[in-house]
XYZ file of C-alpha atoms in Angstrom:
412
model
C 160.059 175.076 -37.434
C 163.514 173.533 -36.846
C 161.994 170.473 -35.148
C 159.553 170.023 -38.044
C 162.393 170.131 -40.554
C 164.383 167.487 -38.661
C 161.218 165.373 -38.418
C 160.727 165.606 -42.188
C 164.348 164.657 -42.915
C 164.103 161.608 -40.619
C 160.777 160.454 -42.144
C 162.210 161.007 -45.631
C 165.236 158.900 -44.723
C 163.104 156.134 -43.200
C 160.873 156.017 -46.275
C 163.876 155.644 -48.534
C 165.320 153.051 -46.129
C 162.288 150.781 -46.648
C 162.048 151.362 -50.406
C 165.727 150.825 -51.023
C 165.964 147.821 -48.724
C 163.969 146.217 -51.535
C 165.647 148.102 -54.378
C 169.313 147.667 -53.437
C 168.885 144.038 -52.386
C 167.239 143.412 -55.750
C 170.085 145.184 -57.545
C 172.700 143.259 -55.617
C 171.331 139.824 -56.511
C 169.485 140.394 -59.789
C 172.284 139.311 -62.127
C 172.801 136.141 -60.081
C 169.040 135.500 -60.200
C 168.901 136.132 -63.954
C 171.827 133.785 -64.583
C 170.130 131.081 -62.503
C 167.017 131.172 -64.709
C 166.888 128.477 -67.350
C 166.365 130.924 -70.206
C 169.058 132.034 -72.652
C 167.278 135.286 -73.516
C 168.319 136.720 -70.118
C 172.027 136.048 -70.608
C 174.227 139.157 -70.273
C 171.275 141.576 -70.381
C 172.793 143.754 -67.656
C 169.601 145.790 -67.163
C 168.613 146.897 -63.704
C 164.886 146.249 -63.608
C 164.601 147.431 -60.026
C 160.935 146.579 -59.846
C 161.094 143.667 -57.436
C 157.697 142.186 -58.276
C 158.957 141.215 -61.732
C 161.319 138.674 -60.176
C 158.447 136.780 -58.539
C 157.321 135.512 -61.960
C 160.052 136.665 -64.370
C 159.663 137.049 -68.136
C 161.732 138.776 -70.794
C 159.250 141.504 -71.751
C 158.528 142.402 -68.117
C 162.234 142.971 -67.381
C 162.530 145.544 -70.152
C 159.122 147.154 -69.604
C 159.615 147.686 -65.871
C 163.159 148.928 -66.478
C 161.597 151.854 -68.365
C 158.977 152.393 -65.658
C 161.501 152.341 -62.825
C 163.616 154.870 -64.720
C 160.686 157.290 -64.971
C 159.708 156.708 -61.339
C 163.274 157.113 -60.074
C 163.607 160.436 -61.901
C 160.527 161.806 -60.140
C 161.395 160.265 -56.760
C 164.979 161.525 -56.566
C 164.145 164.976 -57.957
C 161.417 165.364 -55.328
C 163.796 164.060 -52.653
C 166.483 166.614 -53.502
C 163.996 169.481 -53.608
C 162.362 168.422 -50.330
C 165.737 168.075 -48.623
C 166.728 171.614 -49.666
C 163.308 172.928 -48.577
C 163.952 171.557 -45.086
C 167.527 172.865 -44.855
C 169.421 176.124 -44.824
C 173.079 177.022 -45.372
C 174.022 175.906 -41.869
C 172.102 172.601 -41.870
C 172.394 171.300 -45.449
C 175.504 169.236 -44.631
C 173.964 167.775 -41.447
C 170.670 166.937 -43.149
C 172.403 165.424 -46.181
C 174.514 163.208 -43.924
C 171.521 162.216 -41.803
C 169.450 161.285 -44.854
C 172.337 159.432 -46.487
C 173.072 157.376 -43.364
C 169.396 156.352 -43.041
C 169.173 155.556 -46.740
C 172.254 153.349 -46.692
C 170.959 151.320 -43.753
C 168.870 149.734 -46.515
C 172.006 147.837 -47.549
C 171.961 145.849 -44.313
C 168.665 144.059 -43.800
C 167.847 142.481 -47.150
C 171.437 141.438 -47.732
C 171.590 139.853 -44.267
C 168.648 137.642 -45.225
C 170.353 136.779 -48.529
C 173.439 135.630 -46.649
C 171.559 133.281 -44.308
C 169.271 131.956 -47.036
C 171.847 131.516 -49.815
C 174.910 130.485 -47.819
C 176.163 127.123 -49.125
C 173.786 127.039 -52.103
C 174.968 126.366 -55.649
C 171.651 127.068 -57.389
C 168.767 129.388 -56.446
C 165.382 127.605 -56.389
C 162.099 129.119 -57.608
C 160.632 128.892 -54.112
C 163.552 130.772 -52.565
C 163.370 133.449 -55.257
C 159.639 134.014 -54.792
C 159.911 134.184 -50.989
C 162.655 136.806 -51.183
C 160.934 139.069 -53.680
C 157.477 138.913 -52.095
C 159.087 140.092 -48.840
C 160.970 142.845 -50.655
C 157.788 143.975 -52.414
C 155.938 144.351 -49.089
C 158.881 146.313 -47.660
C 158.864 148.659 -50.656
C 155.121 149.334 -50.291
C 155.598 150.191 -46.588
C 158.278 152.706 -47.548
C 155.971 154.365 -50.076
C 153.165 154.648 -47.514
C 155.523 156.256 -44.977
C 155.743 159.369 -47.183
C 152.169 160.149 -46.146
C 153.604 161.187 -42.770
C 155.663 164.026 -44.292
C 154.516 167.543 -43.370
C 154.822 170.667 -45.463
C 156.928 173.521 -44.107
C 155.709 177.034 -44.867
C 157.410 180.428 -44.474
C 156.123 182.399 -41.451
C 154.335 184.970 -43.614
C 152.507 182.224 -45.514
C 151.467 180.563 -42.249
C 149.945 183.857 -41.060
C 148.121 184.205 -44.385
C 146.661 180.728 -44.086
C 145.326 181.484 -40.606
C 143.448 184.540 -41.928
C 141.916 182.691 -44.870
C 138.214 181.960 -44.757
C 136.006 179.886 -47.051
C 137.110 179.856 -50.697
C 135.144 182.151 -53.054
C 135.738 179.943 -56.088
C 134.054 176.612 -56.737
C 136.074 173.433 -56.310
C 135.953 172.790 -60.069
C 137.385 176.212 -60.866
C 140.088 175.842 -58.229
C 141.177 172.423 -59.571
C 141.282 173.836 -63.108
C 143.452 176.732 -61.971
C 145.781 174.363 -60.114
C 146.076 172.121 -63.175
C 146.930 175.106 -65.390
C 149.421 176.293 -62.802
C 151.038 172.839 -62.667
C 151.451 172.799 -66.461
C 153.024 176.255 -66.399
C 155.332 175.221 -63.548
C 156.414 172.126 -65.495
C 157.210 174.211 -68.565
C 159.128 176.684 -66.435
C 161.125 173.925 -64.731
C 161.994 172.369 -68.106
C 163.250 175.712 -69.412
C 165.309 176.127 -66.239
C 166.846 172.677 -66.756
C 167.883 173.605 -70.298
C 169.396 176.856 -69.023
C 171.298 175.125 -66.210
C 172.696 172.536 -68.640
C 174.524 175.374 -70.388
C 176.133 176.719 -67.219
C 179.800 176.124 -66.488
C 179.091 174.699 -63.028
C 176.735 171.958 -64.263
C 178.978 171.110 -67.224
C 181.919 170.588 -64.885
C 179.928 168.690 -62.267
C 178.474 166.425 -64.971
C 181.757 164.464 -65.058
C 181.482 163.748 -61.341
C 177.784 162.906 -61.713
C 178.604 160.512 -64.563
C 181.235 158.775 -62.456
C 178.741 158.353 -59.610
C 176.489 156.510 -62.075
C 179.241 154.127 -63.186
C 180.373 153.239 -59.692
C 176.743 152.943 -58.530
C 176.175 150.214 -61.117
C 179.444 148.540 -60.198
C 178.992 148.266 -56.434
C 175.227 147.638 -56.506
C 175.098 144.955 -59.180
C 178.376 143.982 -60.814
C 180.706 143.449 -57.869
C 178.353 141.171 -55.937
C 177.904 139.067 -59.067
C 181.701 138.861 -59.465
C 182.072 137.549 -55.915
C 179.294 135.013 -56.433
C 180.947 133.766 -59.642
C 184.455 133.331 -58.180
C 185.260 129.604 -58.214
C 187.812 129.800 -55.390
C 185.143 130.930 -52.904
C 183.437 127.547 -53.270
C 180.037 126.890 -51.747
C 180.186 130.130 -49.744
C 180.276 132.295 -52.891
C 176.504 132.898 -53.198
C 176.148 133.738 -49.505
C 179.011 136.224 -49.816
C 176.871 138.316 -52.168
C 174.687 139.254 -49.189
C 177.650 139.851 -46.889
C 179.263 142.063 -49.533
C 176.090 144.161 -49.753
C 176.032 144.554 -45.970
C 179.679 145.664 -45.863
C 179.046 148.158 -48.693
C 176.183 149.527 -46.589
C 178.432 149.847 -43.538
C 180.894 151.849 -45.631
C 178.067 154.098 -46.850
C 176.759 154.655 -43.307
C 180.223 155.451 -41.943
C 180.847 157.903 -44.779
C 177.456 159.584 -44.457
C 177.789 159.884 -40.682
C 181.372 161.131 -40.578
C 181.337 163.445 -43.599
C 177.769 164.641 -43.206
C 177.441 165.064 -39.454
C 180.918 165.477 -37.958
C 182.758 167.803 -40.363
C 181.738 171.446 -40.087
C 184.126 173.397 -42.326
C 182.233 173.462 -45.639
C 184.994 174.770 -47.883
C 187.639 172.435 -46.555
C 185.291 169.516 -46.300
C 183.940 169.156 -49.830
C 187.210 169.103 -51.748
C 188.976 166.978 -49.139
C 186.170 164.434 -48.928
C 185.884 164.074 -52.710
C 189.662 163.600 -52.959
C 189.470 160.968 -50.203
C 186.641 159.254 -52.099
C 188.759 159.077 -55.250
C 191.761 157.612 -53.386
C 189.579 155.077 -51.537
C 187.948 153.942 -54.781
C 191.253 153.646 -56.627
C 192.658 151.464 -53.839
C 189.513 149.297 -54.012
C 189.774 148.995 -57.809
C 193.409 147.900 -57.593
C 192.656 145.258 -54.958
C 189.685 143.998 -56.977
C 191.920 143.770 -60.053
C 194.346 141.571 -58.097
C 191.775 139.523 -56.177
C 188.862 138.813 -58.573
C 189.070 136.790 -61.831
C 188.942 138.935 -64.967
C 186.032 137.007 -66.477
C 183.833 137.173 -63.356
C 181.303 139.707 -64.787
C 180.804 137.855 -68.076
C 180.715 134.131 -67.227
C 177.541 132.438 -68.393
C 177.694 129.637 -65.842
C 178.053 129.931 -62.081
C 181.852 129.966 -61.804
C 184.908 131.621 -63.358
C 187.606 130.086 -65.551
C 190.376 132.703 -65.387
C 192.803 132.993 -62.486
C 193.483 136.365 -60.775
C 196.961 137.599 -59.825
C 196.407 136.700 -56.177
C 194.650 133.717 -54.664
C 191.112 135.095 -54.145
C 190.648 136.137 -50.535
C 187.284 136.641 -48.862
C 188.823 139.205 -46.487
C 190.175 141.323 -49.359
C 186.881 141.002 -51.248
C 184.912 142.300 -48.256
C 187.468 145.054 -47.603
C 186.888 146.216 -51.174
C 183.132 146.202 -50.517
C 183.628 148.534 -47.556
C 185.907 150.828 -49.591
C 183.398 150.971 -52.442
C 180.649 152.053 -50.027
C 182.863 154.572 -48.247
C 184.024 156.145 -51.509
C 180.495 156.311 -52.893
C 179.293 158.204 -49.807
C 182.160 160.681 -50.262
C 181.075 161.587 -53.786
C 177.314 161.581 -53.268
C 177.153 163.558 -50.016
C 179.361 166.261 -51.528
C 177.382 166.423 -54.771
C 174.200 166.879 -52.720
C 175.903 169.498 -50.589
C 177.287 171.606 -53.423
C 174.068 171.444 -55.457
C 172.033 172.440 -52.394
C 174.321 175.412 -51.735
C 174.755 176.674 -55.308
C 171.212 176.022 -56.535
C 169.144 176.589 -53.401
C 166.543 178.519 -55.437
C 166.601 176.041 -58.346
C 166.989 172.799 -56.426
C 164.427 170.708 -58.343
C 165.958 171.333 -61.811
C 169.492 170.907 -60.444
C 168.745 167.544 -58.810
C 166.807 166.455 -61.899
C 169.939 167.034 -63.993
C 172.046 165.165 -61.418
C 169.795 162.104 -61.456
C 169.401 162.231 -65.236
C 173.159 162.135 -65.845
C 173.748 159.583 -63.089
C 170.991 157.293 -64.377
C 172.166 157.480 -68.001
C 175.667 156.388 -67.077
C 174.374 153.765 -64.630
C 172.316 152.271 -67.481
C 175.332 152.346 -69.806
C 177.464 150.615 -67.162
C 174.872 147.891 -66.592
C 174.670 147.324 -70.341
C 178.394 146.840 -70.909
C 178.958 145.001 -67.593
C 177.880 141.718 -69.166
C 180.276 142.072 -72.086
C 183.470 143.762 -70.862
C 186.101 141.983 -68.801
C 186.612 143.272 -65.267
C 189.921 145.009 -66.136
C 188.277 147.257 -68.729
C 185.381 148.128 -66.447
C 187.808 149.181 -63.701
C 189.901 151.220 -66.157
C 186.839 153.149 -67.382
C 185.935 154.050 -63.791
C 189.497 155.136 -62.971
C 189.624 157.513 -65.946
C 186.204 159.050 -65.328
C 186.738 159.158 -61.550
C 189.969 161.126 -61.907
C 188.361 163.517 -64.416
C 185.282 163.992 -62.251
C 187.376 164.782 -59.173
C 189.367 167.433 -61.048
C 186.157 169.011 -62.335
C 184.689 169.058 -58.827
C 187.791 170.872 -57.580
C 187.364 173.470 -60.337
C 183.735 174.081 -59.399
C 184.627 174.466 -55.710
C 187.363 176.938 -56.584
C 184.979 178.973 -58.757
C 182.386 179.064 -55.970
C 184.935 180.088 -53.353
C 186.226 182.832 -55.631
C 182.685 184.138 -56.127
C 182.055 184.182 -52.361
C 185.293 186.079 -51.760
C 184.309 188.706 -54.365
C 180.892 189.160 -52.749
C 182.495 189.631 -49.336
C 184.845 192.303 -50.717
C 181.985 194.297 -52.174
């Protein structure tokens, strides 16, 4: 049973690796691609379409339509992922499995962005041929990731396995069985929705919602906004577009390091969660300050390919890439610990809990992508600092409440 669970976690991680090699590469370069299109209707849209096929032959309506579709699909995908991860974990393995999955997932930041670097390095404009080649390759990669989920195997409790062995031929017709399953699925959906509404009223979810919201803002920033800022910085010259790919790779390295260290190495659950989240906040705040000094304030909002404002420091490629690593490292701190605490607190209600997490995260990610094309960089960083500090405090409160509850249970 233990080997099967590890197998499922690895296959789950590999599937997400392929899918998000396409998805994150698309997110990292989409604003640069949109700005390179000779069409004013795309200017400053800030929407994360995510559906890579749209970029092969882009049009205005398809960007917005597939943005809605990818939102619906992502909600189902990530809710199922969280539930499946909890199903294949227990109290002693949830941290290891979360770290293992997160490290595999974030390897997706490496491959597509490496191609972007070699293909775009030294380019001023992105040609139609280059765009189509990139997104056809990403589409094929995404399809391979989806097909890999067919290799996942269901884990059953021992008593259910024994029951299945004793089962003979079904007494009901196939039509009746399908009808019963459909009715059961509808009832399960209604029950899950009621559970979501109940969990939204709980103190734990209300407090964690601040941290979830912050994860959405910084997700939008590192996956779409920051790469665009680097590519628009005049002082980086002809290397600016190629640096978008390198930045994505370095973000991925930070994510992998964070997922490996905080998910696989650390063993003390109580100490680990609060300490890692605090570290994530500090790392992000350092990155935000360096970005404020190093990147021009108008980088997210320029309509052309280069900035006009001057930053406080002379823009440095080394500092820009250091910030990319810090953004990835800090993001892994927050996300691995949110997965861990939700898996521990809501082990019996994992699907509704992860649905709430992804709902809140996605809402704030969409909001951040919307305003990213209108707000100067300083204001975007300030919003993340305020919400990041609030979210960290709320996470600490939840951890303290949970520890207090455990101590009471041990006393009685």
